[in-house]
Amino acid sequence: MSKGLLKKLGLFVAIGTMAISIVGCGGNKAGNESALESIKQKGKLVVGTSADYPPYEFHKLVDGKDKIVGFDISMAKSFAEDLGVELEIDDMDFDGLLVALQAGKVDMVFAGMTPTDERKENADFSDIYYTAKHGFIVRKGEEQNIKSIDDLKDKKIGVQKGSIQEMLANEKLPDAKKKALGKVTDLVLDLKNNKVDAILVELPVAQFNCEKNSDIALTDVILEDEEGGAAIAMSKGSDDLKNEVNKTIKKLKDEGKIEKFVIEANEMVE
Ligand code: ARG
């Protein structure tokens, strides 16, 4: 073989390797395999979540064992069953979820995630399966002094890092101090320890936490956002996966199962 040909061959191999590694970065799919095919081939659906958000997803001791439960998890289980694959849950901070998705560490994100325009640039989203307003939690007794959003403007507001509540707080309370943390469970501790004065989260999460902790309470200040709602995120271009998950969502909705999952999750407040 001539040197020239060898060089050319070498270049070919190099380009080929590059192409494979570029595809490799896009997710855990091999070659042209679709997101759905890759899950089926693995026999496993890896779901990313941030299990600090009851009743959506949270940790609970079941028979002495730490389990991740919640209505998002019930939905993920249903979807894995529909696909005929195993379910694996990967728990992390909320602001790391889309990064993990893009890196191919998880196949999908079930985390009460709202499909904002910014997020849609980096991920595909299923249909909305649940909508909720937003509420403020404060220390018990202080709810009586918070009758309008104005009563919060001099307070220190706790929000989850990277959440739409962080944006909402900046928009509605531009002058208030803010503290953004990775986990809502840590925000609740901060509230109890006087490190923040109020926490902004989705209303069902606020209600669950107040039910569970007698020393915190919900205020009457409720925020709505028309584009809100929870959807499942997956990597861009996952059309077949999106179609499948939308089928499961539709089926669960039609059968009244999502409401059932929400009730079951709320009953786990102990
Ligand atoms: N819906 C809000 C958002 O998309 C908050 C979701 C937080 N989810 C969680 N599992 N902590 O930004």
Tab-separated table of C-alpha atoms and ligand atoms in Angstrom:
chain	number	residue	atom	x	y	z
A	1	MET	CA	0.000	0.000	0.000
A	2	SER	CA	1.333	3.443	-0.869
A	3	LYS	CA	1.962	6.021	1.815
A	4	GLY	CA	-0.639	8.317	0.230
A	5	LEU	CA	-3.312	5.663	0.434
A	6	LEU	CA	-2.384	4.844	4.027
A	7	LYS	CA	-2.731	8.521	4.944
A	8	LYS	CA	-6.105	8.712	3.279
A	9	LEU	CA	-7.220	5.586	5.082
A	10	GLY	CA	-6.020	7.019	8.375
A	11	LEU	CA	-8.025	10.173	7.759
A	12	PHE	CA	-11.106	8.097	7.007
A	13	VAL	CA	-10.752	6.204	10.263
A	14	ALA	CA	-10.239	9.470	12.141
A	15	ILE	CA	-13.353	11.045	10.639
A	16	GLY	CA	-15.309	7.872	11.278
A	17	THR	CA	-14.262	7.816	14.939
A	18	MET	CA	-15.162	11.487	15.314
A	19	ALA	CA	-18.613	10.891	13.830
A	20	ILE	CA	-19.203	8.023	16.258
A	21	SER	CA	-18.071	10.052	19.227
A	22	ILE	CA	-20.276	12.997	18.211
A	23	VAL	CA	-23.295	10.679	18.080
A	24	GLY	CA	-22.119	9.201	21.374
A	25	CYS	CA	-22.248	12.615	23.058
A	26	GLY	CA	-25.845	13.163	22.021
A	27	GLY	CA	-27.211	10.483	24.273
A	28	ASN	CA	-26.836	6.834	25.017
A	29	LYS	CA	-28.001	5.791	21.587
A	30	ALA	CA	-25.711	3.948	19.225
A	31	GLY	CA	-25.504	5.007	15.602
A	32	ASN	CA	-28.865	5.961	14.161
A	33	GLU	CA	-30.849	4.088	16.746
A	34	SER	CA	-33.869	5.989	18.008
A	35	ALA	CA	-34.274	6.963	21.663
A	36	LEU	CA	-37.116	4.488	21.975
A	37	GLU	CA	-35.172	1.660	20.354
A	38	SER	CA	-32.194	2.256	22.603
A	39	ILE	CA	-34.371	1.998	25.739
A	40	LYS	CA	-35.963	-1.197	24.478
A	41	GLN	CA	-32.576	-2.639	23.597
A	42	LYS	CA	-31.187	-1.886	27.062
A	43	GLY	CA	-34.365	-3.300	28.564
A	44	LYS	CA	-34.234	-0.381	30.963
A	45	LEU	CA	-35.631	3.145	31.208
A	46	VAL	CA	-33.379	5.484	33.159
A	47	VAL	CA	-35.387	8.353	34.619
A	48	GLY	CA	-33.827	11.457	36.137
A	49	THR	CA	-35.669	13.206	38.945
A	50	SER	CA	-35.178	15.549	41.889
A	51	ALA	CA	-36.856	13.702	44.730
A	52	ASP	CA	-37.450	16.706	46.977
A	53	TYR	CA	-40.853	17.612	45.609
A	54	PRO	CA	-43.770	15.807	47.272
A	55	PRO	CA	-46.319	14.783	46.011
A	56	TYR	CA	-44.489	14.717	42.635
A	57	GLU	CA	-41.394	12.795	43.859
A	58	PHE	CA	-39.914	12.318	47.302
A	59	HIS	CA	-38.054	9.937	49.578
A	60	LYS	CA	-40.059	7.757	51.898
A	61	LEU	CA	-39.207	4.913	54.232
A	62	VAL	CA	-41.179	1.891	53.074
A	63	ASP	CA	-40.684	-1.177	55.298
A	64	GLY	CA	-37.522	0.382	56.685
A	65	LYS	CA	-36.083	1.017	53.222
A	66	ASP	CA	-35.539	4.394	51.575
A	67	LYS	CA	-37.706	4.569	48.446
A	68	ILE	CA	-38.412	7.266	45.893
A	69	VAL	CA	-42.165	7.606	45.493
A	70	GLY	CA	-44.673	10.138	44.172
A	71	PHE	CA	-47.073	10.554	41.279
A	72	ASP	CA	-44.307	11.245	38.747
A	73	ILE	CA	-42.724	7.950	39.781
A	74	SER	CA	-46.057	6.129	39.424
A	75	MET	CA	-46.292	7.572	35.909
A	76	ALA	CA	-42.731	6.541	35.091
A	77	LYS	CA	-43.554	3.012	36.318
A	78	SER	CA	-46.622	2.876	34.079
A	79	PHE	CA	-44.590	4.031	31.117
A	80	ALA	CA	-41.819	1.487	31.742
A	81	GLU	CA	-44.510	-1.207	32.009
A	82	ASP	CA	-46.054	-0.084	28.720
A	83	LEU	CA	-42.634	-0.370	27.088
A	84	GLY	CA	-41.966	-3.689	28.789
A	85	VAL	CA	-38.693	-2.499	30.355
A	86	GLU	CA	-37.269	-2.076	33.841
A	87	LEU	CA	-37.266	1.309	35.557
A	88	GLU	CA	-34.191	2.887	37.127
A	89	ILE	CA	-34.433	6.188	39.017
A	90	ASP	CA	-31.505	8.594	39.173
A	91	ASP	CA	-31.991	11.255	41.879
A	92	MET	CA	-30.143	14.582	41.577
A	93	ASP	CA	-30.551	18.331	42.039
A	94	PHE	CA	-33.214	19.857	39.824
A	95	ASP	CA	-30.780	22.144	38.014
A	96	GLY	CA	-28.660	19.151	36.956
A	97	LEU	CA	-31.477	17.259	35.233
A	98	LEU	CA	-31.327	18.719	31.732
A	99	VAL	CA	-27.533	18.508	31.780
A	100	ALA	CA	-27.790	14.801	32.646
A	101	LEU	CA	-30.304	14.367	29.844
A	102	GLN	CA	-28.053	16.043	27.300
A	103	ALA	CA	-25.082	14.000	28.470
A	104	GLY	CA	-27.104	10.823	27.900
A	105	LYS	CA	-26.942	9.851	31.600
A	106	VAL	CA	-30.730	9.607	31.761
A	107	ASP	CA	-33.290	8.802	29.064
A	108	MET	CA	-36.068	10.981	30.394
A	109	VAL	CA	-36.815	13.458	33.155
A	110	PHE	CA	-39.921	13.055	35.322
A	111	ALA	CA	-39.649	15.961	37.745
A	112	GLY	CA	-42.751	18.134	37.488
A	113	MET	CA	-40.779	20.068	34.920
A	114	THR	CA	-42.439	22.969	33.137
A	115	PRO	CA	-41.635	23.183	29.419
A	116	THR	CA	-40.366	26.755	29.120
A	117	ASP	CA	-39.150	28.163	25.785
A	118	GLU	CA	-35.602	28.188	27.085
A	119	ARG	CA	-35.744	24.521	28.119
A	120	LYS	CA	-37.338	23.592	24.787
A	121	GLU	CA	-34.140	24.687	23.086
A	122	ASN	CA	-32.312	21.814	24.778
A	123	ALA	CA	-34.974	19.162	25.227
A	124	ASP	CA	-38.217	17.795	23.825
A	125	PHE	CA	-41.282	17.696	26.056
A	126	SER	CA	-44.324	15.459	26.284
A	127	ASP	CA	-47.841	16.824	26.564
A	128	ILE	CA	-48.637	18.539	29.856
A	129	TYR	CA	-49.944	15.980	32.358
A	130	TYR	CA	-50.560	18.150	35.405
A	131	THR	CA	-51.042	21.837	36.137
A	132	ALA	CA	-50.681	23.691	39.404
A	133	LYS	CA	-50.509	27.201	40.783
A	134	HIS	CA	-47.704	28.423	43.040
A	135	GLY	CA	-47.818	29.188	46.749
A	136	PHE	CA	-45.631	30.606	49.535
A	137	ILE	CA	-44.800	28.695	52.715
A	138	VAL	CA	-43.816	30.681	55.832
A	139	ARG	CA	-43.213	29.909	59.517
A	140	LYS	CA	-46.456	29.118	61.344
A	141	GLY	CA	-48.166	32.285	62.614
A	142	GLU	CA	-46.519	34.520	60.048
A	143	GLU	CA	-49.079	33.599	57.373
A	144	GLN	CA	-51.479	36.041	59.057
A	145	ASN	CA	-49.252	38.976	58.091
A	146	ILE	CA	-48.937	37.960	54.429
A	147	LYS	CA	-52.092	38.964	52.631
A	148	SER	CA	-50.696	40.192	49.315
A	149	ILE	CA	-47.522	39.865	47.303
A	150	ASP	CA	-46.551	43.304	48.614
A	151	ASP	CA	-46.212	41.874	52.130
A	152	LEU	CA	-43.361	39.711	50.838
A	153	LYS	CA	-41.263	42.392	49.203
A	154	ASP	CA	-38.961	42.930	52.185
A	155	LYS	CA	-38.633	39.219	52.951
A	156	LYS	CA	-35.957	36.751	52.016
A	157	ILE	CA	-37.463	34.330	49.525
A	158	GLY	CA	-36.208	30.763	49.113
A	159	VAL	CA	-36.474	29.146	45.679
A	160	GLN	CA	-35.186	26.020	44.009
A	161	LYS	CA	-32.155	26.714	41.836
A	162	GLY	CA	-33.012	26.648	38.129
A	163	SER	CA	-36.769	26.363	38.702
A	164	ILE	CA	-39.480	28.522	37.208
A	165	GLN	CA	-40.207	29.646	40.774
A	166	GLU	CA	-36.781	31.269	40.785
A	167	MET	CA	-37.812	33.233	37.675
A	168	LEU	CA	-41.267	33.977	39.107
A	169	ALA	CA	-39.774	35.332	42.324
A	170	ASN	CA	-37.397	37.562	40.377
A	171	GLU	CA	-40.268	38.805	38.232
A	172	LYS	CA	-42.898	39.378	40.953
A	173	LEU	CA	-40.569	40.356	43.795
A	174	PRO	CA	-37.645	42.055	42.060
A	175	ASP	CA	-36.498	43.873	45.201
A	176	ALA	CA	-36.799	41.006	47.670
A	177	LYS	CA	-33.687	39.093	48.690
A	178	LYS	CA	-33.549	35.575	47.285
A	179	LYS	CA	-31.801	32.373	48.180
A	180	ALA	CA	-31.618	29.589	45.595
A	181	LEU	CA	-30.808	26.040	46.724
A	182	GLY	CA	-30.583	22.713	44.903
A	183	LYS	CA	-33.125	20.894	47.067
A	184	VAL	CA	-36.522	22.063	48.325
A	185	THR	CA	-35.996	19.922	51.439
A	186	ASP	CA	-33.023	22.172	52.334
A	187	LEU	CA	-35.157	25.266	51.751
A	188	VAL	CA	-37.678	23.952	54.281
A	189	LEU	CA	-34.864	23.525	56.840
A	190	ASP	CA	-33.683	27.062	56.081
A	191	LEU	CA	-37.189	28.373	56.670
A	192	LYS	CA	-37.385	26.646	60.050
A	193	ASN	CA	-33.939	28.008	60.952
A	194	ASN	CA	-34.833	31.599	60.015
A	195	LYS	CA	-32.416	31.654	57.097
A	196	VAL	CA	-35.203	32.438	54.636
A	197	ASP	CA	-38.647	33.926	55.393
A	198	ALA	CA	-40.759	32.320	52.682
A	199	ILE	CA	-40.448	29.572	50.076
A	200	LEU	CA	-42.097	29.682	46.669
A	201	VAL	CA	-43.055	26.275	45.242
A	202	GLU	CA	-45.914	24.672	43.322
A	203	LEU	CA	-49.067	24.709	45.465
A	204	PRO	CA	-49.413	20.919	45.926
A	205	VAL	CA	-45.805	20.858	47.198
A	206	ALA	CA	-46.520	23.727	49.587
A	207	GLN	CA	-49.633	21.969	50.885
A	208	PHE	CA	-47.862	18.633	51.342
A	209	ASN	CA	-45.000	20.222	53.277
A	210	CYS	CA	-47.406	22.145	55.527
A	211	GLU	CA	-49.374	18.966	56.191
A	212	LYS	CA	-46.154	17.211	57.166
A	213	ASN	CA	-44.594	19.999	59.257
A	214	SER	CA	-46.765	21.629	61.908
A	215	ASP	CA	-44.382	24.583	62.281
A	216	ILE	CA	-44.858	25.968	58.751
A	217	ALA	CA	-47.964	27.304	56.993
A	218	LEU	CA	-49.306	28.324	53.608
A	219	THR	CA	-50.110	31.992	52.871
A	220	ASP	CA	-53.098	33.258	50.860
A	221	VAL	CA	-50.798	34.629	48.168
A	222	ILE	CA	-51.165	32.412	45.115
A	223	LEU	CA	-49.379	32.976	41.809
A	224	GLU	CA	-50.604	31.665	38.478
A	225	ASP	CA	-48.751	31.340	35.225
A	226	GLU	CA	-50.676	30.456	32.101
A	227	GLU	CA	-47.840	28.576	30.460
A	228	GLY	CA	-47.250	26.481	33.577
A	229	GLY	CA	-47.707	22.747	33.989
A	230	ALA	CA	-45.619	19.625	34.229
A	231	ALA	CA	-44.303	17.605	31.285
A	232	ILE	CA	-41.728	14.865	30.731
A	233	ALA	CA	-38.430	15.916	29.170
A	234	MET	CA	-36.375	13.827	26.747
A	235	SER	CA	-33.453	14.592	24.485
A	236	LYS	CA	-34.096	16.538	21.307
A	237	GLY	CA	-35.284	14.612	18.285
A	238	SER	CA	-36.884	11.781	20.311
A	239	ASP	CA	-40.095	11.777	18.264
A	240	ASP	CA	-40.867	8.079	18.641
A	241	LEU	CA	-40.279	8.190	22.387
A	242	LYS	CA	-42.431	11.299	22.665
A	243	ASN	CA	-45.282	9.615	20.789
A	244	GLU	CA	-45.124	6.619	23.113
A	245	VAL	CA	-45.057	8.643	26.306
A	246	ASN	CA	-47.928	10.811	25.070
A	247	LYS	CA	-49.931	7.627	24.489
A	248	THR	CA	-49.293	6.561	28.090
A	249	ILE	CA	-50.217	10.044	29.375
A	250	LYS	CA	-53.462	10.006	27.389
A	251	LYS	CA	-54.341	6.519	28.605
A	252	LEU	CA	-53.608	7.414	32.249
A	253	LYS	CA	-55.658	10.614	31.928
A	254	ASP	CA	-58.603	8.838	30.296
A	255	GLU	CA	-58.601	6.195	33.029
A	256	GLY	CA	-58.448	8.821	35.783
A	257	LYS	CA	-55.142	7.299	36.909
A	258	ILE	CA	-53.146	10.515	37.201
A	259	GLU	CA	-55.615	11.879	39.771
A	260	LYS	CA	-55.429	8.509	41.534
A	261	PHE	CA	-51.612	8.637	41.611
A	262	VAL	CA	-51.782	12.187	43.047
A	263	ILE	CA	-54.170	11.082	45.802
A	264	GLU	CA	-52.017	8.050	46.627
A	265	ALA	CA	-48.904	10.234	46.810
A	266	ASN	CA	-50.649	12.738	49.094
A	267	GLU	CA	-51.722	9.908	51.377
A	268	MET	CA	-48.065	9.052	51.933
A	269	VAL	CA	-47.629	12.213	54.008
A	270	GLU	CA	-47.655	9.897	57.124
B	1	ARG	N1	-42.221	23.208	37.902
B	1	ARG	C1	-41.040	23.870	38.320
B	1	ARG	C2	-40.054	23.971	37.168
B	1	ARG	O1	-40.211	23.305	36.180
B	1	ARG	C3	-40.374	23.231	39.498
B	1	ARG	C4	-40.184	21.756	39.400
B	1	ARG	C5	-39.319	21.243	40.521
B	1	ARG	N2	-39.265	19.833	40.520
B	1	ARG	C6	-38.631	19.058	41.435
B	1	ARG	N3	-38.684	17.785	41.308
B	1	ARG	N4	-37.947	19.632	42.407
B	1	ARG	O2	-39.126	24.715	37.213
